């Protein structure tokens, strides 16, 4: 059987360690030509040097110029870009009232804007080259996690980007999906050390990689706009957010009427 990603050119951001390294190695094991991106140049090189066909890249994807640099590195080295794994991310741990503007900006710049920048540039290149696949990396933190509110907000934004890009390209050969991994990574360890009461990742990074390879491959040619929860032996699809069943009133809503409704039967419950 031919490797699933034979000769596909794939960029993996934040691939110097943890989940990103696992994704890069899994893609390479299925024949992909990989750009291993990480701002830590040594870590990127260490991963790339262990793969059969890979190059290291230390561009900072939190800037437009840096994102352009890593996409260009793929185009210049391999002649095209067939896949992008938007994995790069950072976390700043604090309770909401202790968050600093510097920390919030850093998290948004890397996690949300970095994903958006790389994605927009990859979508442009993939459209010109006849197709491709983007896999964004979101997190279960998007449902609310007290010590990393800024991080959680960026991950919710990444899920929204996934849905929006998938809808925009649904009648093309470009597919956009996301994974929400559960893994014991350096990022998860940081969270666990600071706030032991907050459950962090428990599974190996490698156990999350098969779903990413699947989404990059032709096996997922009909899959678009999905968020896949991964980790260990678990796999689940996220249901898209939707507005629940509404409640109508005979006249106009007043604060008192809303309060009465919440006291008896909250709106949106089915």
GROMACS .gro file of C-alpha atoms in nm:
model
  270
    1UNK     CA    1   0.000   0.000   0.000
    2UNK     CA    2   0.132   0.343  -0.094
    3UNK     CA    3   0.203   0.582   0.196
    4UNK     CA    4  -0.096   0.807   0.264
    5UNK     CA    5   0.100   1.131   0.220
    6UNK     CA    6   0.359   1.023  -0.036
    7UNK     CA    7   0.538   1.332  -0.171
    8UNK     CA    8   0.284   1.572  -0.016
    9UNK     CA    9   0.445   1.896   0.101
   10UNK     CA   10   0.325   1.970   0.454
   11UNK     CA   11   0.401   2.255   0.695
   12UNK     CA   12   0.371   2.186   1.068
   13UNK     CA   13   0.401   2.491   1.291
   14UNK     CA   14   0.522   2.466   1.650
   15UNK     CA   15   0.680   2.133   1.560
   16UNK     CA   16   0.995   2.149   1.773
   17UNK     CA   17   0.847   1.936   2.050
   18UNK     CA   18   0.526   1.791   2.192
   19UNK     CA   19   0.225   1.757   1.966
   20UNK     CA   20   0.383   1.942   1.674
   21UNK     CA   21   0.681   1.708   1.667
   22UNK     CA   22   0.446   1.409   1.683
   23UNK     CA   23   0.243   1.543   1.391
   24UNK     CA   24   0.556   1.611   1.183
   25UNK     CA   25   0.698   1.264   1.248
   26UNK     CA   26   0.366   1.093   1.172
   27UNK     CA   27   0.328   1.284   0.846
   28UNK     CA   28   0.685   1.200   0.746
   29UNK     CA   29   0.628   0.832   0.826
   30UNK     CA   30   0.350   0.838   0.564
   31UNK     CA   31   0.578   0.986   0.299
   32UNK     CA   32   0.524   1.359   0.346
   33UNK     CA   33   0.785   1.623   0.271
   34UNK     CA   34   0.779   1.829   0.589
   35UNK     CA   35   0.864   2.184   0.687
   36UNK     CA   36   0.930   2.166   1.061
   37UNK     CA   37   0.856   2.513   1.193
   38UNK     CA   38   0.941   2.634   1.542
   39UNK     CA   39   1.075   2.962   1.680
   40UNK     CA   40   1.330   2.750   1.866
   41UNK     CA   41   1.563   2.687   1.572
   42UNK     CA   42   1.759   2.413   1.751
   43UNK     CA   43   1.448   2.214   1.836
   44UNK     CA   44   1.316   2.251   1.482
   45UNK     CA   45   1.645   2.127   1.342
   46UNK     CA   46   1.658   1.834   1.585
   47UNK     CA   47   1.317   1.714   1.465
   48UNK     CA   48   1.383   1.780   1.097
   49UNK     CA   49   1.719   1.601   1.102
   50UNK     CA   50   1.547   1.282   1.215
   51UNK     CA   51   1.302   1.278   0.924
   52UNK     CA   52   1.373   1.141   0.576
   53UNK     CA   53   1.263   1.450   0.379
   54UNK     CA   54   1.231   1.758   0.593
   55UNK     CA   55   1.365   2.110   0.640
   56UNK     CA   56   1.371   2.318   0.956
   57UNK     CA   57   1.226   2.667   0.971
   58UNK     CA   58   1.237   2.913   1.262
   59UNK     CA   59   0.999   3.180   1.129
   60UNK     CA   60   0.780   3.356   1.386
   61UNK     CA   61   0.428   3.286   1.265
   62UNK     CA   62   0.278   3.545   1.502
   63UNK     CA   63   0.363   3.807   1.238
   64UNK     CA   64   0.238   3.827   0.880
   65UNK     CA   65   0.595   3.836   0.750
   66UNK     CA   66   0.688   3.529   0.955
   67UNK     CA   67   0.384   3.336   0.835
   68UNK     CA   68   0.467   3.431   0.476
   69UNK     CA   69   0.823   3.313   0.534
   70UNK     CA   70   0.726   2.962   0.643
   71UNK     CA   71   0.474   2.917   0.359
   72UNK     CA   72   0.735   3.046   0.112
   73UNK     CA   73   0.990   2.804   0.258
   74UNK     CA   74   0.760   2.517   0.167
   75UNK     CA   75   0.692   2.651  -0.182
   76UNK     CA   76   1.058   2.720  -0.253
   77UNK     CA   77   1.184   2.389  -0.113
   78UNK     CA   78   0.920   2.148  -0.238
   79UNK     CA   79   0.752   2.346  -0.517
   80UNK     CA   80   0.407   2.351  -0.359
   81UNK     CA   81   0.213   2.320  -0.034
   82UNK     CA   82  -0.038   2.038   0.005
   83UNK     CA   83  -0.097   2.048   0.379
   84UNK     CA   84  -0.075   2.279   0.679
   85UNK     CA   85  -0.100   2.180   1.044
   86UNK     CA   86  -0.162   2.499   1.242
   87UNK     CA   87  -0.024   2.373   1.571
   88UNK     CA   88   0.188   2.657   1.714
   89UNK     CA   89   0.054   2.787   2.042
   90UNK     CA   90   0.150   2.930   2.378
   91UNK     CA   91  -0.024   2.963   2.712
   92UNK     CA   92  -0.005   3.217   2.992
   93UNK     CA   93  -0.145   3.087   3.320
   94UNK     CA   94  -0.322   3.325   3.557
   95UNK     CA   95  -0.660   3.393   3.703
   96UNK     CA   96  -0.855   3.644   3.489
   97UNK     CA   97  -0.801   3.944   3.715
   98UNK     CA   98  -0.427   3.884   3.715
   99UNK     CA   99  -0.384   3.871   3.336
  100UNK     CA  100  -0.153   4.135   3.191
  101UNK     CA  101  -0.204   4.306   2.856
  102UNK     CA  102   0.136   4.178   2.745
  103UNK     CA  103   0.042   3.817   2.816
  104UNK     CA  104  -0.299   3.847   2.652
  105UNK     CA  105  -0.151   4.002   2.340
  106UNK     CA  106   0.120   3.736   2.315
  107UNK     CA  107  -0.135   3.454   2.335
  108UNK     CA  108  -0.362   3.613   2.076
  109UNK     CA  109  -0.072   3.692   1.842
  110UNK     CA  110   0.067   3.338   1.839
  111UNK     CA  111  -0.243   3.124   1.876
  112UNK     CA  112  -0.515   3.308   1.688
  113UNK     CA  113  -0.338   3.549   1.454
  114UNK     CA  114  -0.059   3.300   1.379
  115UNK     CA  115  -0.317   3.042   1.281
  116UNK     CA  116  -0.508   3.297   1.075
  117UNK     CA  117  -0.198   3.430   0.899
  118UNK     CA  118  -0.062   3.088   0.804
  119UNK     CA  119  -0.406   2.966   0.705
  120UNK     CA  120  -0.488   3.261   0.480
  121UNK     CA  121  -0.154   3.236   0.302
  122UNK     CA  122  -0.178   2.858   0.267
  123UNK     CA  123  -0.534   2.881   0.135
  124UNK     CA  124  -0.419   3.123  -0.133
  125UNK     CA  125  -0.134   2.892  -0.239
  126UNK     CA  126  -0.346   2.577  -0.225
  127UNK     CA  127  -0.621   2.736  -0.434
  128UNK     CA  128  -0.367   2.828  -0.699
  129UNK     CA  129  -0.219   2.475  -0.697
  130UNK     CA  130  -0.544   2.281  -0.722
  131UNK     CA  131  -0.616   2.191  -0.361
  132UNK     CA  132  -0.487   2.092  -0.021
  133UNK     CA  133  -0.580   2.031   0.340
  134UNK     CA  134  -0.552   2.247   0.650
  135UNK     CA  135  -0.570   2.101   1.000
  136UNK     CA  136  -0.609   2.360   1.274
  137UNK     CA  137  -0.536   2.270   1.635
  138UNK     CA  138  -0.793   2.386   1.885
  139UNK     CA  139  -0.853   2.272   2.246
  140UNK     CA  140  -1.119   2.160   2.487
  141UNK     CA  141  -1.026   2.476   2.678
  142UNK     CA  142  -1.264   2.658   2.444
  143UNK     CA  143  -1.548   2.535   2.663
  144UNK     CA  144  -1.405   2.730   2.955
  145UNK     CA  145  -1.098   2.683   3.172
  146UNK     CA  146  -1.050   2.925   3.462
  147UNK     CA  147  -0.676   2.970   3.467
  148UNK     CA  148  -0.624   3.021   3.094
  149UNK     CA  149  -0.913   3.238   2.977
  150UNK     CA  150  -0.709   3.413   2.708
  151UNK     CA  151  -0.580   3.082   2.572
  152UNK     CA  152  -0.933   2.939   2.577
  153UNK     CA  153  -1.064   3.238   2.382
  154UNK     CA  154  -0.803   3.192   2.111
  155UNK     CA  155  -0.889   2.826   2.077
  156UNK     CA  156  -1.259   2.909   2.040
  157UNK     CA  157  -1.155   3.155   1.772
  158UNK     CA  158  -0.959   2.884   1.591
  159UNK     CA  159  -1.269   2.665   1.587
  160UNK     CA  160  -1.465   2.955   1.434
  161UNK     CA  161  -1.192   3.003   1.173
  162UNK     CA  162  -1.218   2.634   1.088
  163UNK     CA  163  -1.592   2.650   1.031
  164UNK     CA  164  -1.566   2.973   0.832
  165UNK     CA  165  -1.281   2.862   0.606
  166UNK     CA  166  -1.447   2.525   0.547
  167UNK     CA  167  -1.767   2.699   0.439
  168UNK     CA  168  -1.576   2.936   0.211
  169UNK     CA  169  -1.396   2.652   0.032
  170UNK     CA  170  -1.661   2.378   0.045
  171UNK     CA  171  -1.700   2.362  -0.334
  172UNK     CA  172  -1.327   2.342  -0.401
  173UNK     CA  173  -1.048   2.090  -0.354
  174UNK     CA  174  -0.935   2.265  -0.036
  175UNK     CA  175  -1.051   2.115   0.294
  176UNK     CA  176  -1.029   2.268   0.642
  177UNK     CA  177  -1.074   2.070   0.962
  178UNK     CA  178  -0.943   2.080   1.317
  179UNK     CA  179  -0.831   1.853   1.596
  180UNK     CA  180  -0.871   1.909   1.967
  181UNK     CA  181  -0.595   1.700   2.125
  182UNK     CA  182  -0.558   1.567   2.477
  183UNK     CA  183  -0.189   1.518   2.548
  184UNK     CA  184   0.067   1.556   2.821
  185UNK     CA  185   0.286   1.821   2.658
  186UNK     CA  186   0.516   2.093   2.797
  187UNK     CA  187   0.223   2.334   2.770
  188UNK     CA  188  -0.006   2.100   2.964
  189UNK     CA  189   0.263   2.040   3.224
  190UNK     CA  190   0.294   2.414   3.281
  191UNK     CA  191  -0.077   2.435   3.346
  192UNK     CA  192  -0.076   2.133   3.577
  193UNK     CA  193   0.214   2.270   3.784
  194UNK     CA  194   0.050   2.608   3.835
  195UNK     CA  195  -0.302   2.481   3.896
  196UNK     CA  196  -0.312   2.114   4.000
  197UNK     CA  197  -0.690   2.131   4.036
  198UNK     CA  198  -0.727   2.198   3.662
  199UNK     CA  199  -0.719   1.875   3.463
  200UNK     CA  200  -0.448   1.888   3.195
  201UNK     CA  201  -0.355   1.646   2.918
  202UNK     CA  202  -0.307   1.283   3.008
  203UNK     CA  203  -0.222   1.102   2.682
  204UNK     CA  204   0.089   1.079   2.466
  205UNK     CA  205   0.130   1.332   2.184
  206UNK     CA  206   0.176   1.041   1.943
  207UNK     CA  207  -0.171   0.905   2.018
  208UNK     CA  208  -0.318   1.223   1.870
  209UNK     CA  209  -0.128   1.206   1.541
  210UNK     CA  210  -0.327   0.945   1.340
  211UNK     CA  211  -0.629   1.174   1.312
  212UNK     CA  212  -0.410   1.453   1.177
  213UNK     CA  213  -0.259   1.223   0.913
  214UNK     CA  214  -0.610   1.109   0.820
  215UNK     CA  215  -0.732   1.468   0.777
  216UNK     CA  216  -0.432   1.555   0.560
  217UNK     CA  217  -0.481   1.250   0.340
  218UNK     CA  218  -0.720   1.153   0.061
  219UNK     CA  219  -0.897   0.925   0.306
  220UNK     CA  220  -1.065   1.245   0.429
  221UNK     CA  221  -1.150   1.382   0.083
  222UNK     CA  222  -1.517   1.414   0.185
  223UNK     CA  223  -1.446   1.556   0.532
  224UNK     CA  224  -1.468   1.933   0.570
  225UNK     CA  225  -1.548   2.161   0.862
  226UNK     CA  226  -1.513   1.900   1.136
  227UNK     CA  227  -1.346   1.926   1.478
  228UNK     CA  228  -1.210   1.592   1.599
  229UNK     CA  229  -1.134   1.530   1.966
  230UNK     CA  230  -0.834   1.299   2.002
  231UNK     CA  231  -0.615   1.142   2.268
  232UNK     CA  232  -0.536   0.789   2.379
  233UNK     CA  233  -0.801   0.549   2.254
  234UNK     CA  234  -1.070   0.819   2.237
  235UNK     CA  235  -1.205   0.981   1.922
  236UNK     CA  236  -1.510   1.208   1.906
  237UNK     CA  237  -1.659   1.467   1.673
  238UNK     CA  238  -1.762   1.805   1.807
  239UNK     CA  239  -2.119   1.912   1.744
  240UNK     CA  240  -2.141   2.261   1.602
  241UNK     CA  241  -2.276   2.530   1.832
  242UNK     CA  242  -2.640   2.611   1.767
  243UNK     CA  243  -2.918   2.818   1.911
  244UNK     CA  244  -3.150   2.612   2.127
  245UNK     CA  245  -3.527   2.606   2.122
  246UNK     CA  246  -3.661   2.951   2.195
  247UNK     CA  247  -3.940   3.073   2.422
  248UNK     CA  248  -4.191   3.339   2.315
  249UNK     CA  249  -4.394   3.577   2.522
  250UNK     CA  250  -4.740   3.718   2.450
  251UNK     CA  251  -4.619   4.076   2.487
  252UNK     CA  252  -4.274   4.229   2.522
  253UNK     CA  253  -3.995   4.087   2.731
  254UNK     CA  254  -3.919   4.271   3.053
  255UNK     CA  255  -3.635   4.204   3.297
  256UNK     CA  256  -3.889   4.067   3.544
  257UNK     CA  257  -4.035   3.832   3.282
  258UNK     CA  258  -3.688   3.707   3.191
  259UNK     CA  259  -3.612   3.649   3.559
  260UNK     CA  260  -3.932   3.449   3.598
  261UNK     CA  261  -3.843   3.238   3.297
  262UNK     CA  262  -3.497   3.160   3.433
  263UNK     CA  263  -3.647   3.065   3.767
  264UNK     CA  264  -3.874   2.808   3.605
  265UNK     CA  265  -3.750   2.696   3.266
  266UNK     CA  266  -3.441   2.849   3.109
  267UNK     CA  267  -3.463   2.946   2.740
  268UNK     CA  268  -3.288   2.723   2.494
  269UNK     CA  269  -3.334   2.401   2.693
  270UNK     CA  270  -3.471   2.119   2.483
   0.00000   0.00000   0.00000
